[in-house]
Amino acid sequence: MIKTGTFGPIAALLLFGLISPAQADAGYFQRFNGSFAGSGTVQREQDSSPRRVSCSLKGATASANRLRMDGTCRAAIIVRRAIGADLRYDPSTDRFSGTYTGSSRGLAQLRNGRLRGDTLTLDLVYPQPVHGDRNAVMTIRNSGNGAFTLTVTDRVDGQTRTTSNVTLQKS
């Protein structure tokens, strides 16, 4: 989930099957209600290999057109970073947008989100360059079984790489 201290869970997304806007606002966000815990890997900009992280999101709350999640991720025992997302769904455009907390570079913007099946893909725009530019892709996959995966992919040294990949289970 990361770049230079970015805990941004979450690989270019290819998913099949569309759901209607009515299903998106009424069902998808509701899958995130409650608290979640899990683990994964995060690639920080200055590190050559990914770090294992454990994360928890407490009090994820959803309404028809808004989802807010807040929590923390830890790498080793002493490194801790706040993570979170505030997402909104606009039924008139059938698009998702919002903000992402987790980057050491500051609050990132989430734009042009599209839901296909159980996967939401958003353009992630950092406030300062990470891995040479400000752009990445965040993918959130939640099939409704009490778990979800948050992945961030980015161009690193000219290649598309997964920089964050965290799976969380309802706790």
Short mmCIF file of N, CA and C in Angstrom, two decimals:
data_model
loop_
_atom_site.label_atom_id
_atom_site.label_comp_id
_atom_site.label_asym_id
_atom_site.label_seq_id
_atom_site.Cartn_x
_atom_site.Cartn_y
_atom_site.Cartn_z
N MET A 1 0.80 -1.18 0.00
CA MET A 1 0.00 0.00 0.00
C MET A 1 0.85 1.25 0.00
N ILE A 2 2.14 1.31 -0.34
CA ILE A 2 2.88 2.52 -0.04
C ILE A 2 3.93 2.97 -1.03
N LYS A 3 4.21 4.25 -0.85
CA LYS A 3 5.31 4.96 -1.46
C LYS A 3 5.83 5.84 -0.35
N THR A 4 7.01 6.30 -0.43
CA THR A 4 7.60 7.14 0.60
C THR A 4 6.68 7.27 1.79
N GLY A 5 6.58 6.25 2.55
CA GLY A 5 5.72 6.26 3.71
C GLY A 5 4.26 6.24 3.35
N THR A 6 3.90 5.89 2.17
CA THR A 6 2.51 5.88 1.76
C THR A 6 1.91 4.53 2.08
N PHE A 7 0.96 4.47 2.92
CA PHE A 7 0.25 3.23 3.17
C PHE A 7 -0.98 3.29 2.31
N GLY A 8 -0.85 3.09 1.12
CA GLY A 8 -1.94 3.21 0.20
C GLY A 8 -2.26 1.86 -0.32
N PRO A 9 -2.97 1.11 0.45
CA PRO A 9 -3.36 -0.10 -0.07
C PRO A 9 -3.92 0.08 -1.40
N ILE A 10 -3.07 -0.39 -2.51
CA ILE A 10 -3.83 -1.04 -3.39
C ILE A 10 -3.68 -0.79 -4.67
N ALA A 11 -2.89 -2.41 -8.06
CA ALA A 11 -2.66 -3.17 -9.21
C ALA A 11 -3.73 -2.78 -10.18
N ALA A 12 -3.28 -2.57 -11.28
CA ALA A 12 -4.24 -2.19 -12.30
C ALA A 12 -5.38 -3.17 -12.26
N LEU A 13 -6.56 -2.67 -12.27
CA LEU A 13 -7.72 -3.49 -12.02
C LEU A 13 -8.38 -3.92 -13.31
N LEU A 14 -8.64 -5.21 -13.36
CA LEU A 14 -9.42 -5.74 -14.47
C LEU A 14 -10.55 -6.53 -13.85
N LEU A 15 -11.73 -6.03 -13.95
CA LEU A 15 -12.84 -6.77 -13.38
C LEU A 15 -13.98 -6.83 -14.37
N PHE A 16 -14.71 -7.87 -14.26
CA PHE A 16 -15.78 -8.11 -15.20
C PHE A 16 -17.12 -7.86 -14.53
N GLY A 17 -18.06 -7.46 -15.31
CA GLY A 17 -19.42 -7.28 -14.81
C GLY A 17 -19.61 -5.91 -14.22
N LEU A 18 -20.63 -5.23 -14.66
CA LEU A 18 -20.96 -3.91 -14.15
C LEU A 18 -22.13 -4.00 -13.19
N ILE A 19 -22.19 -3.05 -12.24
CA ILE A 19 -23.39 -2.97 -11.44
C ILE A 19 -23.98 -1.58 -11.65
N SER A 20 -25.24 -1.49 -11.47
CA SER A 20 -25.92 -0.22 -11.75
C SER A 20 -25.64 0.80 -10.66
N PRO A 21 -25.84 2.09 -10.94
CA PRO A 21 -25.66 3.12 -9.93
C PRO A 21 -26.50 2.85 -8.68
N ALA A 22 -27.70 2.36 -8.83
CA ALA A 22 -28.54 2.09 -7.66
C ALA A 22 -27.88 1.03 -6.79
N GLN A 23 -27.28 0.01 -7.40
CA GLN A 23 -26.59 -1.01 -6.63
C GLN A 23 -25.35 -0.43 -5.98
N ALA A 24 -24.65 0.48 -6.66
CA ALA A 24 -23.41 1.03 -6.14
C ALA A 24 -23.65 1.77 -4.84
N ASP A 25 -24.59 2.70 -4.82
CA ASP A 25 -24.76 3.48 -3.60
C ASP A 25 -25.49 2.69 -2.52
N ALA A 26 -26.36 1.80 -2.88
CA ALA A 26 -27.14 1.09 -1.88
C ALA A 26 -26.42 -0.11 -1.31
N GLY A 27 -25.52 -0.72 -2.05
CA GLY A 27 -24.92 -1.94 -1.58
C GLY A 27 -23.43 -1.94 -1.36
N TYR A 28 -22.68 -1.34 -2.26
CA TYR A 28 -21.23 -1.46 -2.18
C TYR A 28 -20.66 -0.83 -0.92
N PHE A 29 -21.00 0.39 -0.62
CA PHE A 29 -20.47 1.05 0.57
C PHE A 29 -20.87 0.33 1.85
N GLN A 30 -22.06 -0.28 1.87
CA GLN A 30 -22.51 -0.98 3.08
C GLN A 30 -21.61 -2.15 3.44
N ARG A 31 -20.88 -2.69 2.48
CA ARG A 31 -19.96 -3.81 2.74
C ARG A 31 -18.81 -3.42 3.66
N PHE A 32 -18.60 -2.12 3.86
CA PHE A 32 -17.48 -1.63 4.66
C PHE A 32 -17.88 -1.24 6.08
N ASN A 33 -19.16 -1.40 6.44
CA ASN A 33 -19.59 -1.06 7.79
C ASN A 33 -18.87 -1.94 8.80
N GLY A 34 -18.42 -1.34 9.92
CA GLY A 34 -17.78 -2.09 10.99
C GLY A 34 -16.29 -1.85 11.05
N SER A 35 -15.61 -2.73 11.77
CA SER A 35 -14.16 -2.65 11.96
C SER A 35 -13.47 -3.79 11.23
N PHE A 36 -12.26 -3.54 10.75
CA PHE A 36 -11.49 -4.51 9.98
C PHE A 36 -10.05 -4.53 10.47
N ALA A 37 -9.39 -5.68 10.30
CA ALA A 37 -7.97 -5.82 10.64
C ALA A 37 -7.34 -6.76 9.62
N GLY A 38 -6.05 -6.55 9.34
CA GLY A 38 -5.37 -7.43 8.39
C GLY A 38 -3.93 -7.05 8.19
N SER A 39 -3.35 -7.57 7.11
CA SER A 39 -1.93 -7.32 6.85
C SER A 39 -1.67 -7.33 5.35
N GLY A 40 -0.44 -6.99 5.01
CA GLY A 40 -0.03 -6.97 3.62
C GLY A 40 1.36 -6.41 3.49
N THR A 41 1.64 -5.83 2.33
CA THR A 41 2.95 -5.25 2.07
C THR A 41 2.82 -3.84 1.54
N VAL A 42 3.86 -3.05 1.79
CA VAL A 42 3.92 -1.67 1.32
C VAL A 42 5.34 -1.39 0.84
N GLN A 43 5.45 -0.80 -0.33
CA GLN A 43 6.75 -0.44 -0.91
C GLN A 43 6.96 1.05 -0.72
N ARG A 44 7.86 1.41 0.18
CA ARG A 44 8.17 2.82 0.37
C ARG A 44 9.17 3.26 -0.69
N GLU A 45 9.12 4.51 -1.04
CA GLU A 45 9.94 5.04 -2.12
C GLU A 45 11.43 4.80 -1.88
N GLN A 46 11.89 4.96 -0.66
CA GLN A 46 13.32 4.85 -0.39
C GLN A 46 13.79 3.42 -0.15
N ASP A 47 12.89 2.45 -0.08
CA ASP A 47 13.26 1.06 0.19
C ASP A 47 13.29 0.25 -1.09
N SER A 48 14.19 -0.73 -1.16
CA SER A 48 14.29 -1.56 -2.35
C SER A 48 13.34 -2.75 -2.33
N SER A 49 12.82 -3.09 -1.16
CA SER A 49 11.88 -4.20 -1.09
C SER A 49 10.69 -3.82 -0.21
N PRO A 50 9.54 -4.47 -0.43
CA PRO A 50 8.34 -4.14 0.34
C PRO A 50 8.49 -4.51 1.82
N ARG A 51 7.76 -3.82 2.65
CA ARG A 51 7.73 -4.10 4.09
C ARG A 51 6.38 -4.71 4.45
N ARG A 52 6.42 -5.66 5.36
CA ARG A 52 5.19 -6.23 5.89
C ARG A 52 4.55 -5.22 6.83
N VAL A 53 3.24 -5.09 6.73
CA VAL A 53 2.50 -4.19 7.61
C VAL A 53 1.29 -4.92 8.17
N SER A 54 0.85 -4.47 9.34
CA SER A 54 -0.43 -4.92 9.88
C SER A 54 -1.28 -3.67 10.07
N CYS A 55 -2.55 -3.77 9.74
CA CYS A 55 -3.42 -2.60 9.73
C CYS A 55 -4.74 -2.89 10.44
N SER A 56 -5.34 -1.83 10.94
CA SER A 56 -6.70 -1.94 11.48
C SER A 56 -7.46 -0.68 11.11
N LEU A 57 -8.73 -0.87 10.78
CA LEU A 57 -9.64 0.23 10.49
C LEU A 57 -10.77 0.12 11.48
N LYS A 58 -10.95 1.13 12.25
CA LYS A 58 -12.00 1.12 13.26
C LYS A 58 -13.12 2.05 12.86
N GLY A 59 -14.33 1.58 13.06
CA GLY A 59 -15.49 2.43 12.85
C GLY A 59 -15.75 2.82 11.42
N ALA A 60 -15.43 1.93 10.48
CA ALA A 60 -15.78 2.24 9.09
C ALA A 60 -17.29 2.42 9.02
N THR A 61 -17.71 3.56 8.53
CA THR A 61 -19.15 3.84 8.44
C THR A 61 -19.52 4.20 7.02
N ALA A 62 -20.67 3.77 6.63
CA ALA A 62 -21.12 4.04 5.26
C ALA A 62 -22.56 4.52 5.28
N SER A 63 -22.86 5.42 4.36
CA SER A 63 -24.24 5.82 4.09
C SER A 63 -24.46 5.53 2.61
N ALA A 64 -25.58 5.94 2.09
CA ALA A 64 -25.92 5.62 0.71
C ALA A 64 -24.86 6.11 -0.28
N ASN A 65 -24.31 7.31 -0.07
CA ASN A 65 -23.39 7.87 -1.04
C ASN A 65 -22.04 8.30 -0.46
N ARG A 66 -21.73 7.84 0.75
CA ARG A 66 -20.46 8.22 1.37
C ARG A 66 -19.92 7.08 2.22
N LEU A 67 -18.59 6.93 2.18
CA LEU A 67 -17.90 5.94 2.99
C LEU A 67 -16.69 6.61 3.62
N ARG A 68 -16.56 6.47 4.93
CA ARG A 68 -15.40 7.01 5.65
C ARG A 68 -14.78 5.89 6.47
N MET A 69 -13.46 5.68 6.30
CA MET A 69 -12.71 4.68 7.05
C MET A 69 -11.48 5.35 7.64
N ASP A 70 -11.17 5.03 8.89
CA ASP A 70 -9.98 5.56 9.55
C ASP A 70 -9.31 4.45 10.33
N GLY A 71 -7.98 4.46 10.37
CA GLY A 71 -7.25 3.46 11.11
C GLY A 71 -5.77 3.72 11.10
N THR A 72 -5.00 2.66 11.35
CA THR A 72 -3.54 2.75 11.37
C THR A 72 -2.93 1.51 10.76
N CYS A 73 -1.72 1.68 10.24
CA CYS A 73 -0.89 0.56 9.79
C CYS A 73 0.43 0.63 10.54
N ARG A 74 0.97 -0.54 10.83
CA ARG A 74 2.27 -0.63 11.51
C ARG A 74 3.22 -1.47 10.68
N ALA A 75 4.46 -1.02 10.63
CA ALA A 75 5.55 -1.81 10.06
C ALA A 75 6.53 -2.01 11.20
N ALA A 76 6.88 -3.25 11.46
CA ALA A 76 7.69 -3.59 12.63
C ALA A 76 6.91 -3.17 13.87
N ILE A 77 7.60 -2.84 14.93
CA ILE A 77 6.90 -2.48 16.16
C ILE A 77 6.77 -0.98 16.31
N ILE A 78 7.69 -0.22 15.75
CA ILE A 78 7.73 1.21 16.05
C ILE A 78 7.19 2.14 14.97
N VAL A 79 7.08 1.68 13.74
CA VAL A 79 6.61 2.56 12.67
C VAL A 79 5.09 2.45 12.55
N ARG A 80 4.42 3.56 12.74
CA ARG A 80 2.96 3.58 12.71
C ARG A 80 2.51 4.76 11.86
N ARG A 81 1.49 4.53 11.02
CA ARG A 81 0.98 5.59 10.16
C ARG A 81 -0.54 5.54 10.14
N ALA A 82 -1.15 6.73 10.21
CA ALA A 82 -2.60 6.84 10.08
C ALA A 82 -2.97 6.55 8.63
N ILE A 83 -4.07 5.82 8.44
CA ILE A 83 -4.59 5.55 7.11
C ILE A 83 -6.08 5.84 7.11
N GLY A 84 -6.62 6.07 5.95
CA GLY A 84 -8.06 6.29 5.86
C GLY A 84 -8.47 6.73 4.48
N ALA A 85 -9.76 6.73 4.27
CA ALA A 85 -10.33 7.20 3.02
C ALA A 85 -11.69 7.82 3.31
N ASP A 86 -12.00 8.84 2.56
CA ASP A 86 -13.32 9.47 2.61
C ASP A 86 -13.81 9.49 1.16
N LEU A 87 -14.73 8.58 0.85
CA LEU A 87 -15.20 8.40 -0.52
C LEU A 87 -16.65 8.85 -0.67
N ARG A 88 -16.93 9.41 -1.82
CA ARG A 88 -18.30 9.83 -2.16
C ARG A 88 -18.67 9.27 -3.51
N TYR A 89 -19.95 8.91 -3.61
CA TYR A 89 -20.50 8.43 -4.87
C TYR A 89 -21.48 9.46 -5.39
N ASP A 90 -21.35 9.84 -6.65
CA ASP A 90 -22.25 10.79 -7.29
C ASP A 90 -23.11 10.02 -8.29
N PRO A 91 -24.37 9.74 -7.94
CA PRO A 91 -25.23 8.97 -8.84
C PRO A 91 -25.48 9.67 -10.18
N SER A 92 -25.39 10.99 -10.22
CA SER A 92 -25.65 11.70 -11.48
C SER A 92 -24.55 11.46 -12.51
N THR A 93 -23.32 11.18 -12.06
CA THR A 93 -22.22 10.91 -12.99
C THR A 93 -21.77 9.46 -12.93
N ASP A 94 -22.29 8.70 -11.96
CA ASP A 94 -21.88 7.31 -11.74
C ASP A 94 -20.38 7.22 -11.46
N ARG A 95 -19.84 8.22 -10.73
CA ARG A 95 -18.41 8.28 -10.42
C ARG A 95 -18.19 8.39 -8.91
N PHE A 96 -17.03 7.89 -8.50
CA PHE A 96 -16.60 7.97 -7.11
C PHE A 96 -15.42 8.92 -7.02
N SER A 97 -15.29 9.63 -5.90
CA SER A 97 -14.15 10.52 -5.67
C SER A 97 -13.97 10.66 -4.16
N GLY A 98 -12.88 11.30 -3.76
CA GLY A 98 -12.66 11.52 -2.35
C GLY A 98 -11.21 11.81 -2.03
N THR A 99 -10.82 11.45 -0.80
CA THR A 99 -9.45 11.68 -0.35
C THR A 99 -8.91 10.42 0.31
N TYR A 100 -7.59 10.33 0.34
CA TYR A 100 -6.89 9.20 0.93
C TYR A 100 -5.83 9.73 1.90
N THR A 101 -5.83 9.19 3.11
CA THR A 101 -4.83 9.50 4.12
C THR A 101 -3.92 8.30 4.25
N GLY A 102 -2.62 8.52 4.24
CA GLY A 102 -1.68 7.42 4.40
C GLY A 102 -0.31 7.74 3.85
N SER A 103 -0.23 8.70 2.97
CA SER A 103 1.05 9.08 2.38
C SER A 103 1.78 10.06 3.28
N SER A 104 3.09 9.90 3.37
CA SER A 104 3.88 10.87 4.13
C SER A 104 3.92 12.21 3.40
N ARG A 105 3.47 12.24 2.16
CA ARG A 105 3.47 13.47 1.36
C ARG A 105 2.22 14.31 1.59
N GLY A 106 1.25 13.78 2.34
CA GLY A 106 0.05 14.54 2.62
C GLY A 106 -1.20 13.89 2.07
N LEU A 107 -2.31 14.58 2.23
CA LEU A 107 -3.62 14.08 1.81
C LEU A 107 -3.66 13.96 0.29
N ALA A 108 -4.00 12.77 -0.20
CA ALA A 108 -4.06 12.51 -1.65
C ALA A 108 -5.51 12.58 -2.12
N GLN A 109 -5.69 12.94 -3.37
CA GLN A 109 -7.01 13.00 -3.98
C GLN A 109 -7.32 11.68 -4.69
N LEU A 110 -8.55 11.24 -4.60
CA LEU A 110 -9.05 10.07 -5.33
C LEU A 110 -10.08 10.58 -6.32
N ARG A 111 -9.88 10.25 -7.62
CA ARG A 111 -10.72 10.82 -8.67
C ARG A 111 -11.15 9.76 -9.68
N ASN A 112 -12.17 10.10 -10.43
CA ASN A 112 -12.62 9.30 -11.58
C ASN A 112 -12.86 7.84 -11.23
N GLY A 113 -13.37 7.58 -10.04
CA GLY A 113 -13.60 6.21 -9.62
C GLY A 113 -14.72 5.53 -10.37
N ARG A 114 -14.49 4.27 -10.73
CA ARG A 114 -15.49 3.45 -11.42
C ARG A 114 -15.62 2.12 -10.71
N LEU A 115 -16.84 1.70 -10.48
CA LEU A 115 -17.13 0.42 -9.87
C LEU A 115 -17.49 -0.57 -10.96
N ARG A 116 -16.78 -1.68 -11.00
CA ARG A 116 -17.05 -2.76 -11.95
C ARG A 116 -17.10 -4.03 -11.12
N GLY A 117 -18.28 -4.61 -11.04
CA GLY A 117 -18.44 -5.80 -10.21
C GLY A 117 -18.19 -5.47 -8.75
N ASP A 118 -17.21 -6.15 -8.16
CA ASP A 118 -16.90 -5.91 -6.74
C ASP A 118 -15.65 -5.06 -6.56
N THR A 119 -15.18 -4.40 -7.63
CA THR A 119 -13.92 -3.66 -7.57
C THR A 119 -14.11 -2.19 -7.95
N LEU A 120 -13.63 -1.34 -7.07
CA LEU A 120 -13.64 0.11 -7.29
C LEU A 120 -12.22 0.53 -7.64
N THR A 121 -12.04 1.19 -8.79
CA THR A 121 -10.74 1.67 -9.23
C THR A 121 -10.77 3.19 -9.29
N LEU A 122 -9.76 3.81 -8.67
CA LEU A 122 -9.70 5.27 -8.60
C LEU A 122 -8.32 5.77 -9.02
N ASP A 123 -8.29 6.94 -9.66
CA ASP A 123 -7.01 7.62 -9.90
C ASP A 123 -6.59 8.24 -8.58
N LEU A 124 -5.36 7.99 -8.16
CA LEU A 124 -4.82 8.53 -6.92
C LEU A 124 -3.81 9.61 -7.29
N VAL A 125 -3.99 10.82 -6.77
CA VAL A 125 -3.11 11.94 -7.07
C VAL A 125 -2.51 12.46 -5.77
N TYR A 126 -1.18 12.27 -5.63
CA TYR A 126 -0.47 12.73 -4.43
C TYR A 126 -0.23 14.23 -4.51
N PRO A 127 -0.12 14.92 -3.36
CA PRO A 127 0.12 16.36 -3.38
C PRO A 127 1.54 16.72 -3.81
N GLN A 128 2.48 15.77 -3.72
CA GLN A 128 3.87 15.95 -4.15
C GLN A 128 4.32 14.69 -4.86
N PRO A 129 5.34 14.77 -5.69
CA PRO A 129 5.79 13.58 -6.42
C PRO A 129 6.21 12.42 -5.51
N VAL A 130 5.83 11.23 -5.93
CA VAL A 130 6.22 9.98 -5.30
C VAL A 130 6.63 9.05 -6.44
N HIS A 131 7.78 8.43 -6.36
CA HIS A 131 8.30 7.60 -7.45
C HIS A 131 8.39 8.38 -8.75
N GLY A 132 8.67 9.69 -8.65
CA GLY A 132 8.89 10.49 -9.85
C GLY A 132 7.71 11.25 -10.40
N ASP A 133 6.49 10.95 -9.93
CA ASP A 133 5.32 11.71 -10.38
C ASP A 133 4.28 11.72 -9.27
N ARG A 134 3.14 12.31 -9.54
CA ARG A 134 2.09 12.43 -8.52
C ARG A 134 0.95 11.44 -8.72
N ASN A 135 1.03 10.57 -9.73
CA ASN A 135 -0.12 9.73 -10.10
C ASN A 135 0.10 8.26 -9.79
N ALA A 136 -0.97 7.61 -9.35
CA ALA A 136 -0.99 6.17 -9.11
C ALA A 136 -2.44 5.72 -9.29
N VAL A 137 -2.69 4.43 -9.07
CA VAL A 137 -4.04 3.87 -9.18
C VAL A 137 -4.34 3.12 -7.88
N MET A 138 -5.50 3.39 -7.29
CA MET A 138 -5.95 2.66 -6.10
C MET A 138 -7.10 1.76 -6.50
N THR A 139 -7.03 0.51 -6.05
CA THR A 139 -8.07 -0.46 -6.32
C THR A 139 -8.58 -1.01 -4.99
N ILE A 140 -9.88 -1.01 -4.81
CA ILE A 140 -10.50 -1.57 -3.61
C ILE A 140 -11.44 -2.67 -4.07
N ARG A 141 -11.16 -3.89 -3.67
CA ARG A 141 -11.99 -5.03 -4.06
C ARG A 141 -12.69 -5.57 -2.81
N ASN A 142 -14.02 -5.59 -2.85
CA ASN A 142 -14.82 -6.09 -1.74
C ASN A 142 -15.97 -6.91 -2.31
N SER A 143 -15.89 -8.22 -2.16
CA SER A 143 -16.92 -9.10 -2.72
C SER A 143 -18.08 -9.31 -1.77
N GLY A 144 -18.04 -8.65 -0.60
CA GLY A 144 -19.15 -8.74 0.33
C GLY A 144 -19.06 -9.90 1.30
N ASN A 145 -17.92 -10.57 1.38
CA ASN A 145 -17.76 -11.72 2.26
C ASN A 145 -17.08 -11.37 3.58
N GLY A 146 -17.08 -10.09 3.96
CA GLY A 146 -16.49 -9.67 5.21
C GLY A 146 -15.00 -9.36 5.12
N ALA A 147 -14.48 -9.22 3.91
CA ALA A 147 -13.07 -8.89 3.72
C ALA A 147 -12.94 -7.99 2.49
N PHE A 148 -11.87 -7.20 2.46
CA PHE A 148 -11.57 -6.43 1.26
C PHE A 148 -10.07 -6.27 1.11
N THR A 149 -9.66 -5.99 -0.12
CA THR A 149 -8.25 -5.78 -0.44
C THR A 149 -8.08 -4.38 -1.01
N LEU A 150 -7.08 -3.71 -0.53
CA LEU A 150 -6.74 -2.36 -0.97
C LEU A 150 -5.36 -2.43 -1.62
N THR A 151 -5.28 -2.01 -2.89
CA THR A 151 -4.03 -2.10 -3.65
C THR A 151 -3.72 -0.75 -4.30
N VAL A 152 -2.44 -0.39 -4.31
CA VAL A 152 -2.00 0.80 -5.04
C VAL A 152 -0.93 0.35 -6.03
N THR A 153 -1.08 0.77 -7.28
CA THR A 153 -0.06 0.50 -8.30
C THR A 153 0.48 1.83 -8.81
N ASP A 154 1.75 1.79 -9.20
CA ASP A 154 2.41 3.01 -9.63
C ASP A 154 3.52 2.67 -10.61
N ARG A 155 3.97 3.67 -11.37
CA ARG A 155 5.13 3.51 -12.24
C ARG A 155 6.37 3.73 -11.39
N VAL A 156 7.22 2.71 -11.32
CA VAL A 156 8.47 2.78 -10.57
C VAL A 156 9.58 2.36 -11.52
N ASP A 157 10.53 3.24 -11.75
CA ASP A 157 11.64 2.96 -12.68
C ASP A 157 11.13 2.48 -14.04
N GLY A 158 10.04 3.11 -14.51
CA GLY A 158 9.52 2.80 -15.83
C GLY A 158 8.61 1.60 -15.92
N GLN A 159 8.39 0.91 -14.80
CA GLN A 159 7.53 -0.28 -14.81
C GLN A 159 6.36 -0.09 -13.86
N THR A 160 5.20 -0.67 -14.21
CA THR A 160 4.05 -0.63 -13.31
C THR A 160 4.26 -1.67 -12.22
N ARG A 161 4.19 -1.22 -10.97
CA ARG A 161 4.41 -2.11 -9.82
C ARG A 161 3.34 -1.89 -8.76
N THR A 162 3.06 -2.96 -8.04
CA THR A 162 2.19 -2.86 -6.87
C THR A 162 3.02 -2.29 -5.74
N THR A 163 2.64 -1.12 -5.25
CA THR A 163 3.39 -0.48 -4.16
C THR A 163 2.71 -0.69 -2.80
N SER A 164 1.46 -1.10 -2.80
CA SER A 164 0.74 -1.44 -1.58
C SER A 164 -0.26 -2.54 -1.88
N ASN A 165 -0.39 -3.48 -0.96
CA ASN A 165 -1.35 -4.55 -1.12
C ASN A 165 -1.71 -5.08 0.26
N VAL A 166 -2.87 -4.71 0.75
CA VAL A 166 -3.30 -5.08 2.11
C VAL A 166 -4.68 -5.70 2.05
N THR A 167 -4.86 -6.81 2.75
CA THR A 167 -6.15 -7.47 2.86
C THR A 167 -6.64 -7.34 4.30
N LEU A 168 -7.89 -6.91 4.45
CA LEU A 168 -8.47 -6.70 5.78
C LEU A 168 -9.74 -7.55 5.92
N GLN A 169 -9.91 -8.14 7.10
CA GLN A 169 -11.08 -8.95 7.44
C GLN A 169 -11.91 -8.23 8.49
N LYS A 170 -13.20 -8.43 8.46
CA LYS A 170 -14.08 -7.84 9.47
C LYS A 170 -13.70 -8.44 10.83
N SER A 171 -13.57 -7.57 11.83
CA SER A 171 -13.18 -8.04 13.16
C SER A 171 -14.27 -7.83 14.18
#
